[in-house]
GROMACS .gro file of C-alpha atoms in nm:
model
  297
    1UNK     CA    1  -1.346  -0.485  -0.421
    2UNK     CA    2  -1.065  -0.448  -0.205
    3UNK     CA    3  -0.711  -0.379  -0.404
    4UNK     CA    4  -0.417  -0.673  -0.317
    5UNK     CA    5  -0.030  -0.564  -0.413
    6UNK     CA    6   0.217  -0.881  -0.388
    7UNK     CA    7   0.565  -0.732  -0.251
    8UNK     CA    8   0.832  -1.016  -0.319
    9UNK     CA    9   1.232  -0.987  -0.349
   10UNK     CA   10   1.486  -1.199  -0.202
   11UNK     CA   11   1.619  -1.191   0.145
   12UNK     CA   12   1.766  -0.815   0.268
   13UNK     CA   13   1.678  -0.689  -0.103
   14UNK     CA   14   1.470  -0.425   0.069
   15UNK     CA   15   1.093  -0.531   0.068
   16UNK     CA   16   1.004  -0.403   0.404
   17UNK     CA   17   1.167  -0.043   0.330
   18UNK     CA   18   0.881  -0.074   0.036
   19UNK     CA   19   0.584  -0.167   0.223
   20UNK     CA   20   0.680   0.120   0.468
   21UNK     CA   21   0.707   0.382   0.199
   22UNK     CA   22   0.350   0.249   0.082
   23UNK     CA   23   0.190   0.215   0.426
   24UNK     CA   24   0.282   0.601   0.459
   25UNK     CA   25   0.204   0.704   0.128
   26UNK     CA   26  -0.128   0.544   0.087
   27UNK     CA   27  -0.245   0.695   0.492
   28UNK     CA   28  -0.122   1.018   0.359
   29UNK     CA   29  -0.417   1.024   0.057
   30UNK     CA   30  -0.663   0.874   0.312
   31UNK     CA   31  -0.648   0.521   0.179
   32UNK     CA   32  -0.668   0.226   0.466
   33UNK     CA   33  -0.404  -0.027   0.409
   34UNK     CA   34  -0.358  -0.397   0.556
   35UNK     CA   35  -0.054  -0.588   0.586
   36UNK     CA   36  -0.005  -0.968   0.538
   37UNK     CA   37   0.339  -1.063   0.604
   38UNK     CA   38   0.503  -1.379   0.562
   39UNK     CA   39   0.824  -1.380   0.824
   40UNK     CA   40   1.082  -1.697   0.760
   41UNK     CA   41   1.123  -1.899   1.077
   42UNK     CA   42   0.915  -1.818   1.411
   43UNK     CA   43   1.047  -1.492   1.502
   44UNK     CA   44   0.851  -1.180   1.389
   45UNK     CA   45   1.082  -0.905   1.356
   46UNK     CA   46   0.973  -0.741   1.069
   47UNK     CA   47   0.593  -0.761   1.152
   48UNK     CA   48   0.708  -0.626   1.474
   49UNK     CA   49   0.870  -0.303   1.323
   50UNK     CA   50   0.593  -0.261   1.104
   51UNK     CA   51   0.315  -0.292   1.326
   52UNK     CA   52   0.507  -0.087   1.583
   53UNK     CA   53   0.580   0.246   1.369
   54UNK     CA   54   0.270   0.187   1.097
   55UNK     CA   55  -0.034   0.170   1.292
   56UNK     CA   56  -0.213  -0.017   1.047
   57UNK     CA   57  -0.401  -0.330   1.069
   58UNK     CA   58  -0.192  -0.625   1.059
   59UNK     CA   59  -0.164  -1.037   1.031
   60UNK     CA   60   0.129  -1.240   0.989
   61UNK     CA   61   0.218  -1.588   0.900
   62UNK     CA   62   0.526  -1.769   1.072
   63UNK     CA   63   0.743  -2.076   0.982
   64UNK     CA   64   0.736  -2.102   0.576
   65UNK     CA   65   0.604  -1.967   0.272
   66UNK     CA   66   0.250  -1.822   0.154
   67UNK     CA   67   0.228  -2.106  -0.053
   68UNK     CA   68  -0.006  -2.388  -0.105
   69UNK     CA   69   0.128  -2.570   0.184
   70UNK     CA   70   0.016  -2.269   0.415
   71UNK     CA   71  -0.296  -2.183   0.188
   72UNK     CA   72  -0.530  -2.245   0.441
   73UNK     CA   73  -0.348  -1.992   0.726
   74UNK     CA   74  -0.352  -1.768   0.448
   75UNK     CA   75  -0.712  -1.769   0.455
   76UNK     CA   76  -0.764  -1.731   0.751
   77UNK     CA   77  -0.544  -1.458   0.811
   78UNK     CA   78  -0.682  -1.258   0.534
   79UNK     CA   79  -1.054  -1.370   0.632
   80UNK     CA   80  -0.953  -1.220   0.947
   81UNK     CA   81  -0.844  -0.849   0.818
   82UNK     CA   82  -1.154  -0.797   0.636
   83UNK     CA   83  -1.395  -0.915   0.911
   84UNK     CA   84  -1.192  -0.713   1.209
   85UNK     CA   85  -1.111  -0.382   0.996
   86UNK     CA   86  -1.245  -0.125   0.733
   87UNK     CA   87  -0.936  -0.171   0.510
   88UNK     CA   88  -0.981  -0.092   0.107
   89UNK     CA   89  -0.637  -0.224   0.008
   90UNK     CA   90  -0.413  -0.500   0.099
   91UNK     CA   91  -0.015  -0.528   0.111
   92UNK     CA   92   0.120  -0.898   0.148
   93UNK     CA   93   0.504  -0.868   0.158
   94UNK     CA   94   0.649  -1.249   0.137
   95UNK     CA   95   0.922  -1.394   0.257
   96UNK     CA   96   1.215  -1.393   0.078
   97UNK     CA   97   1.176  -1.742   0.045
   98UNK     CA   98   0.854  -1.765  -0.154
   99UNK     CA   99   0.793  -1.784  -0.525
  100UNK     CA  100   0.537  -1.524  -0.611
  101UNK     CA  101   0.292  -1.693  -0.791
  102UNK     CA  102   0.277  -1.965  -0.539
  103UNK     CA  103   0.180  -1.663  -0.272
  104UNK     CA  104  -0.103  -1.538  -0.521
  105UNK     CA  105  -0.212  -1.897  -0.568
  106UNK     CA  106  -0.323  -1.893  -0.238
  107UNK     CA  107  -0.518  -1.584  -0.263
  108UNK     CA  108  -0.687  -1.643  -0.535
  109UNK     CA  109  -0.924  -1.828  -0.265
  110UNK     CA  110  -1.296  -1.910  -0.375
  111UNK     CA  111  -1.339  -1.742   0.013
  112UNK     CA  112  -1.242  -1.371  -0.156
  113UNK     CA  113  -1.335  -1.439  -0.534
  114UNK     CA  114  -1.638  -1.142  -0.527
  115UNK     CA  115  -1.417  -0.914  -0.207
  116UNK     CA  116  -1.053  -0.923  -0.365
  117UNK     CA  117  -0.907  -0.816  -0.679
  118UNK     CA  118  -0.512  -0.881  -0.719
  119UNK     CA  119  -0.343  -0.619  -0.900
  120UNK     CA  120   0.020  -0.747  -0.948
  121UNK     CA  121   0.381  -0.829  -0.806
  122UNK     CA  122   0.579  -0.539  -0.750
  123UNK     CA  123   0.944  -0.745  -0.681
  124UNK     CA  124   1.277  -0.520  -0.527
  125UNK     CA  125   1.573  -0.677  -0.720
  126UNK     CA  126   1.913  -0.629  -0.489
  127UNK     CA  127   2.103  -0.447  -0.788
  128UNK     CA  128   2.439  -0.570  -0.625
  129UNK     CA  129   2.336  -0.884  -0.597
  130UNK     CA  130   2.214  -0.937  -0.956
  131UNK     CA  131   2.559  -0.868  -1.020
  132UNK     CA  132   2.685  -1.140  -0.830
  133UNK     CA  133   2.413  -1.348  -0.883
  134UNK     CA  134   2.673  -1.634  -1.053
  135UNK     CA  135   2.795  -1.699  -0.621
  136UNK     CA  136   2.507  -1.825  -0.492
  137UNK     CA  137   2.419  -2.185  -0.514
  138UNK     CA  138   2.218  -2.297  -0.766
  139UNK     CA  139   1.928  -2.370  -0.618
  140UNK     CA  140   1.865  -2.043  -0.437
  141UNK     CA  141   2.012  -1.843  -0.766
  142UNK     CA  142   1.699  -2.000  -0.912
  143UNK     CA  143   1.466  -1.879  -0.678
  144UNK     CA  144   1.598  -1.534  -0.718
  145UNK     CA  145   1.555  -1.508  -1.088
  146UNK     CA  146   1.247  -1.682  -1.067
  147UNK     CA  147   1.075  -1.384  -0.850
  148UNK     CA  148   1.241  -1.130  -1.065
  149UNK     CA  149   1.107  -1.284  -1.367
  150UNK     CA  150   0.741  -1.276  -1.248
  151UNK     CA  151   0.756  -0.947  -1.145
  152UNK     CA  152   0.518  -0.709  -1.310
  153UNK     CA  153   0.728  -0.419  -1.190
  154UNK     CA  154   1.126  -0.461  -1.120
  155UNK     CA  155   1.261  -0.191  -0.876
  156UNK     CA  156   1.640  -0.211  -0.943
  157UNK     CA  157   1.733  -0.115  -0.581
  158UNK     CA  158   2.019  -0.032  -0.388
  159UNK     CA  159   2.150   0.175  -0.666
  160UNK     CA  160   2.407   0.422  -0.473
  161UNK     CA  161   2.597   0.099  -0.438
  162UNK     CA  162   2.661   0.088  -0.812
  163UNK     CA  163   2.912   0.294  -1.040
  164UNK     CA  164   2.758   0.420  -1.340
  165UNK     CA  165   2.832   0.159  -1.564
  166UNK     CA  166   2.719  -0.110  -1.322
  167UNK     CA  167   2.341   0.025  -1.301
  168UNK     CA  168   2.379   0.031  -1.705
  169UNK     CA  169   2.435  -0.320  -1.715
  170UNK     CA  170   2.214  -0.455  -1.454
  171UNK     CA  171   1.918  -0.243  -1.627
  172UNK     CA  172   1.981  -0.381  -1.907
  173UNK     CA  173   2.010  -0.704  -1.824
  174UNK     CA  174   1.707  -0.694  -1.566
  175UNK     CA  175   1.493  -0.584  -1.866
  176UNK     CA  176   1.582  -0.820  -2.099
  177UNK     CA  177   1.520  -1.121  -1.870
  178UNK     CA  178   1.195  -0.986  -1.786
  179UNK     CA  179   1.081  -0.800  -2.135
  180UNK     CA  180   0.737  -0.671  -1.930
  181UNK     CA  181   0.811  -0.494  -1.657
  182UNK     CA  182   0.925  -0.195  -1.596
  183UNK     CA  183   1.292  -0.150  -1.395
  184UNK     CA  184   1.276   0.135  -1.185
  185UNK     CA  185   1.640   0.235  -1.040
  186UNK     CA  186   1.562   0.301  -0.691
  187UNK     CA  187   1.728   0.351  -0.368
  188UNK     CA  188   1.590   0.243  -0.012
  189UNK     CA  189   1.294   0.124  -0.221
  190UNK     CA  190   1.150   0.485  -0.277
  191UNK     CA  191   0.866   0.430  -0.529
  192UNK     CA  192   0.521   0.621  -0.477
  193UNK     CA  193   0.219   0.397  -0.467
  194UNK     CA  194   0.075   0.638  -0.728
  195UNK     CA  195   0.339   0.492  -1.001
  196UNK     CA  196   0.259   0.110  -0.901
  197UNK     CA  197  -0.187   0.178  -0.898
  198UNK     CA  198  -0.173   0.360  -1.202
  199UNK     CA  199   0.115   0.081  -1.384
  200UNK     CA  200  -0.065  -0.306  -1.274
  201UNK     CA  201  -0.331  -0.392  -1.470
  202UNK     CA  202  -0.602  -0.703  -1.278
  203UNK     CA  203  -0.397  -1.023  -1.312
  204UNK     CA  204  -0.574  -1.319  -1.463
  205UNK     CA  205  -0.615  -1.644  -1.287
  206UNK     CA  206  -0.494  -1.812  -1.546
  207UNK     CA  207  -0.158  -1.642  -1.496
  208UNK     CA  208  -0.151  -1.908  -1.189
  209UNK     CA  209   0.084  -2.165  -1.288
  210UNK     CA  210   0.190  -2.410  -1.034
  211UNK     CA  211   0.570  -2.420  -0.953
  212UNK     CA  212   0.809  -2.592  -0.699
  213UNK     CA  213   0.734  -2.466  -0.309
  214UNK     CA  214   0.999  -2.199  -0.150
  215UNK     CA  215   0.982  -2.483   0.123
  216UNK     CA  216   1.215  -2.726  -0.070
  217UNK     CA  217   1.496  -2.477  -0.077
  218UNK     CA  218   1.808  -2.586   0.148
  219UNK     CA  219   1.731  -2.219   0.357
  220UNK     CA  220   1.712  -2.238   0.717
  221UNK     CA  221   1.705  -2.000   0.967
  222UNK     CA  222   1.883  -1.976   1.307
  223UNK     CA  223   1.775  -1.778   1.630
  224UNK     CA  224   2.049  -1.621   1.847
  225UNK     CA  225   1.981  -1.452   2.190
  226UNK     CA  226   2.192  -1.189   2.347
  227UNK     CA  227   2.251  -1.258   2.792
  228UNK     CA  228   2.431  -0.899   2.777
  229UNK     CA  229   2.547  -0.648   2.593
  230UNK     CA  230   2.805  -0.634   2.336
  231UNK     CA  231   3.062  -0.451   2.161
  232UNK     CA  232   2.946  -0.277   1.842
  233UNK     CA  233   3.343  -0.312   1.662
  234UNK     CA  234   3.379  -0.669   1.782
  235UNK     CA  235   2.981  -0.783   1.685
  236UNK     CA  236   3.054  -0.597   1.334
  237UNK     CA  237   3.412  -0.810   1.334
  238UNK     CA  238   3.216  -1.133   1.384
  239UNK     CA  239   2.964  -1.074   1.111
  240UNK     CA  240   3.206  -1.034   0.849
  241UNK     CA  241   3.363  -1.325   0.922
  242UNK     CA  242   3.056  -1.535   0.814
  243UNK     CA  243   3.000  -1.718   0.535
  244UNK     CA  244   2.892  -1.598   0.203
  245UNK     CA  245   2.583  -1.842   0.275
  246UNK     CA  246   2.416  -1.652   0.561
  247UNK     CA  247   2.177  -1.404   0.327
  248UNK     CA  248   2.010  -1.226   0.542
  249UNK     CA  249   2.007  -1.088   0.934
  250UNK     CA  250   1.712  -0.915   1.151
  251UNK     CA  251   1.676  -0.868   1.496
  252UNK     CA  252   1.740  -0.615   1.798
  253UNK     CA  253   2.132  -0.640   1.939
  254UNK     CA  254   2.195  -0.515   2.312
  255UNK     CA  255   2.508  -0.267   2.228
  256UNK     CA  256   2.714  -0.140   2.555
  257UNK     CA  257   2.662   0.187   2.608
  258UNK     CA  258   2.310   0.151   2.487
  259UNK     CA  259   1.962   0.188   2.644
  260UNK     CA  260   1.771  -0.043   2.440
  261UNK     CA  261   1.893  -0.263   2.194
  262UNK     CA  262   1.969  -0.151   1.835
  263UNK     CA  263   1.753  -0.272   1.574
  264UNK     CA  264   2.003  -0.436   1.315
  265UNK     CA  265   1.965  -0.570   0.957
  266UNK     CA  266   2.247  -0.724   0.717
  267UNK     CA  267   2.183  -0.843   0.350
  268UNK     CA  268   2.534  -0.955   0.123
  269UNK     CA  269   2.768  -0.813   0.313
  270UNK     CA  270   2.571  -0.455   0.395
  271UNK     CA  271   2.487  -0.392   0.831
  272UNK     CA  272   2.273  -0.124   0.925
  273UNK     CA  273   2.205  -0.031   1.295
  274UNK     CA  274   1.897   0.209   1.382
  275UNK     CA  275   1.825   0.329   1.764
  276UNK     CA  276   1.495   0.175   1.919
  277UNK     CA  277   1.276   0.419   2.168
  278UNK     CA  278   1.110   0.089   2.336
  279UNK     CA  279   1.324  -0.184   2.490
  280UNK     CA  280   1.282  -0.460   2.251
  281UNK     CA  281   1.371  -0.811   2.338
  282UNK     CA  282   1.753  -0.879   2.240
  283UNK     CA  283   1.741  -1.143   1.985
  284UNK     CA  284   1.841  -1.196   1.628
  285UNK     CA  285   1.748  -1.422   1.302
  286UNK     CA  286   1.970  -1.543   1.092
  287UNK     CA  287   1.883  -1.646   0.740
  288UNK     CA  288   2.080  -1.871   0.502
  289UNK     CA  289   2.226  -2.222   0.443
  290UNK     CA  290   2.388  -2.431   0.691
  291UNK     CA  291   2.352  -2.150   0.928
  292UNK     CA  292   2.198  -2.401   1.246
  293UNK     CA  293   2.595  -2.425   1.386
  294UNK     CA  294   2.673  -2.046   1.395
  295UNK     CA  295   2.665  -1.873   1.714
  296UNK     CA  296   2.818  -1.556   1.838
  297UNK     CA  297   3.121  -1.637   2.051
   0.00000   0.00000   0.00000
């Protein structure tokens, strides 16, 4: 039986920092990880970092959710990892747009009932955001509490955001809405795969409940290309003049100055710029609500 870990969270909460941490972790102690990933939209910039600096076997899934609309591309995605490679346990990382139990709905496939054995949803809960969780729309705020609430581990990330009395509340909180899981304050989603095998218990199938598709949320996402370079202060200046609606932001921006383009990532109001090694094409997602009419200058 090959081992299956669910990584969910909402957009830029820090689910990718997680599955990186494991990836490592789990090569370090000779185990042989897979990766699923679920990117929203058509662009693969996540898979692409992961694949890139990982070296691990890896399938993705493009343009929506791992859900029961895309079931059947789950299937085959996963059929393909355990006919191609020698893996022993599998790391799906959704997008931030799924519900979780609609993404282990579709593994639960008749295809994997005797080769795959789901151990649980490990979900990274933005700590700020939680805070703040009364701005966003109702709709998406729903989505949000939903994945936190079928988590069977919480990690309360981001924490060196927080004051003291902040991470009090927000662990408190996050425990009482979900009374099961642990909350584990983290930062940069540093959690040792050790803690999460030896917490999640086998997950029963009839813990499947059926539930409203991450596809009917108003979310879109919006694909911006760079034609040259641009000015680090000025890009930063147009960011945070965007509206609170635009969640999330991945991609590789052509800086002046720079060799290759900078790999950059914004979640609520947070950018983060890391040097790339290998000239990545210059493009960048953004994630969010009524995002289709933003463009940079």
């Amino acid at each position: 039986m090959i081992d299956v870990y669910l990584l969910s969270g909402f957009l830029g909460s820090g689910k990718t920092s997680l599955l990186m941490n494991l990836i490592s972790e789990l090569k370090e102690i000779g185990r042989k990880p897979a990766v699923l990933m679920n990117e929203f939209g058509s662009i693969s910039i996540d898979s692409d970092t992961v694949g890139q600096s990982q070296d691990v076997p890896l399938k993705e899934l493009l343009n929506g959710c791992i859900c029961c609309s895309g079931s059947e591309k789950t299937e085959a995605q996963l059929q393909g990892l355990l006919e191609e490679h020698d893996v022993d346990v599998i790391l799906i990382e959704t997008t931030g747009a799924a519900h979780p139990v609609e993404a282990l709905d579709a593994v639960y496939s008749p295809l994997f009932a005797e080769k795959l054995r789901v151990k649980g949803i490990v979900t990274v809960a933005d700590t700020k955001r939680w805070l703040e969780r009364d701005k966003m729309s109702p709709q998406i705020r729903s989505l949000f509490m939903e994945q936190i609430r079928h988590a069977h581990i919480i990690l309360a990330n981001k924490t060196d955001l927080l004051t003291e009395g902040e991470l009090a509340t927000v662990s408190m909180e996050l425990s009482n809405f979900n009374n099961t899981a642990p909350v584990i304050q983290t930062t940069k989603a540093q959690l040792s795969f050790s803690f999460i095998e030896e917490t999640l218990g086998n997950i029963q199938n009839d813990e499947v409940k059926t539930v409203i598709s991450g596809k009917h949320l108003p979310l879109t996402s919006k694909l911006l290309t760079f034609e040259k370079a641009v000015d680090k202060e000025e890009f930063e200046m147009w960011v945070r003049s965007l509206p609170d609606t635009v969640y999330r932001m991945k991609g590789y921006v052509p800086l002046k100055g720079a060799k290759n383009p900078y790999l950059f990532q914004y979640a609520y109001g947070m950018v983060n710029w890391m040097p790339e090694y290998v000239k990545m094409e210059a493009r960048l997602v953004i994630i969010g609500e009524g995002v289709s009419q933003l463009k940079y200058q």
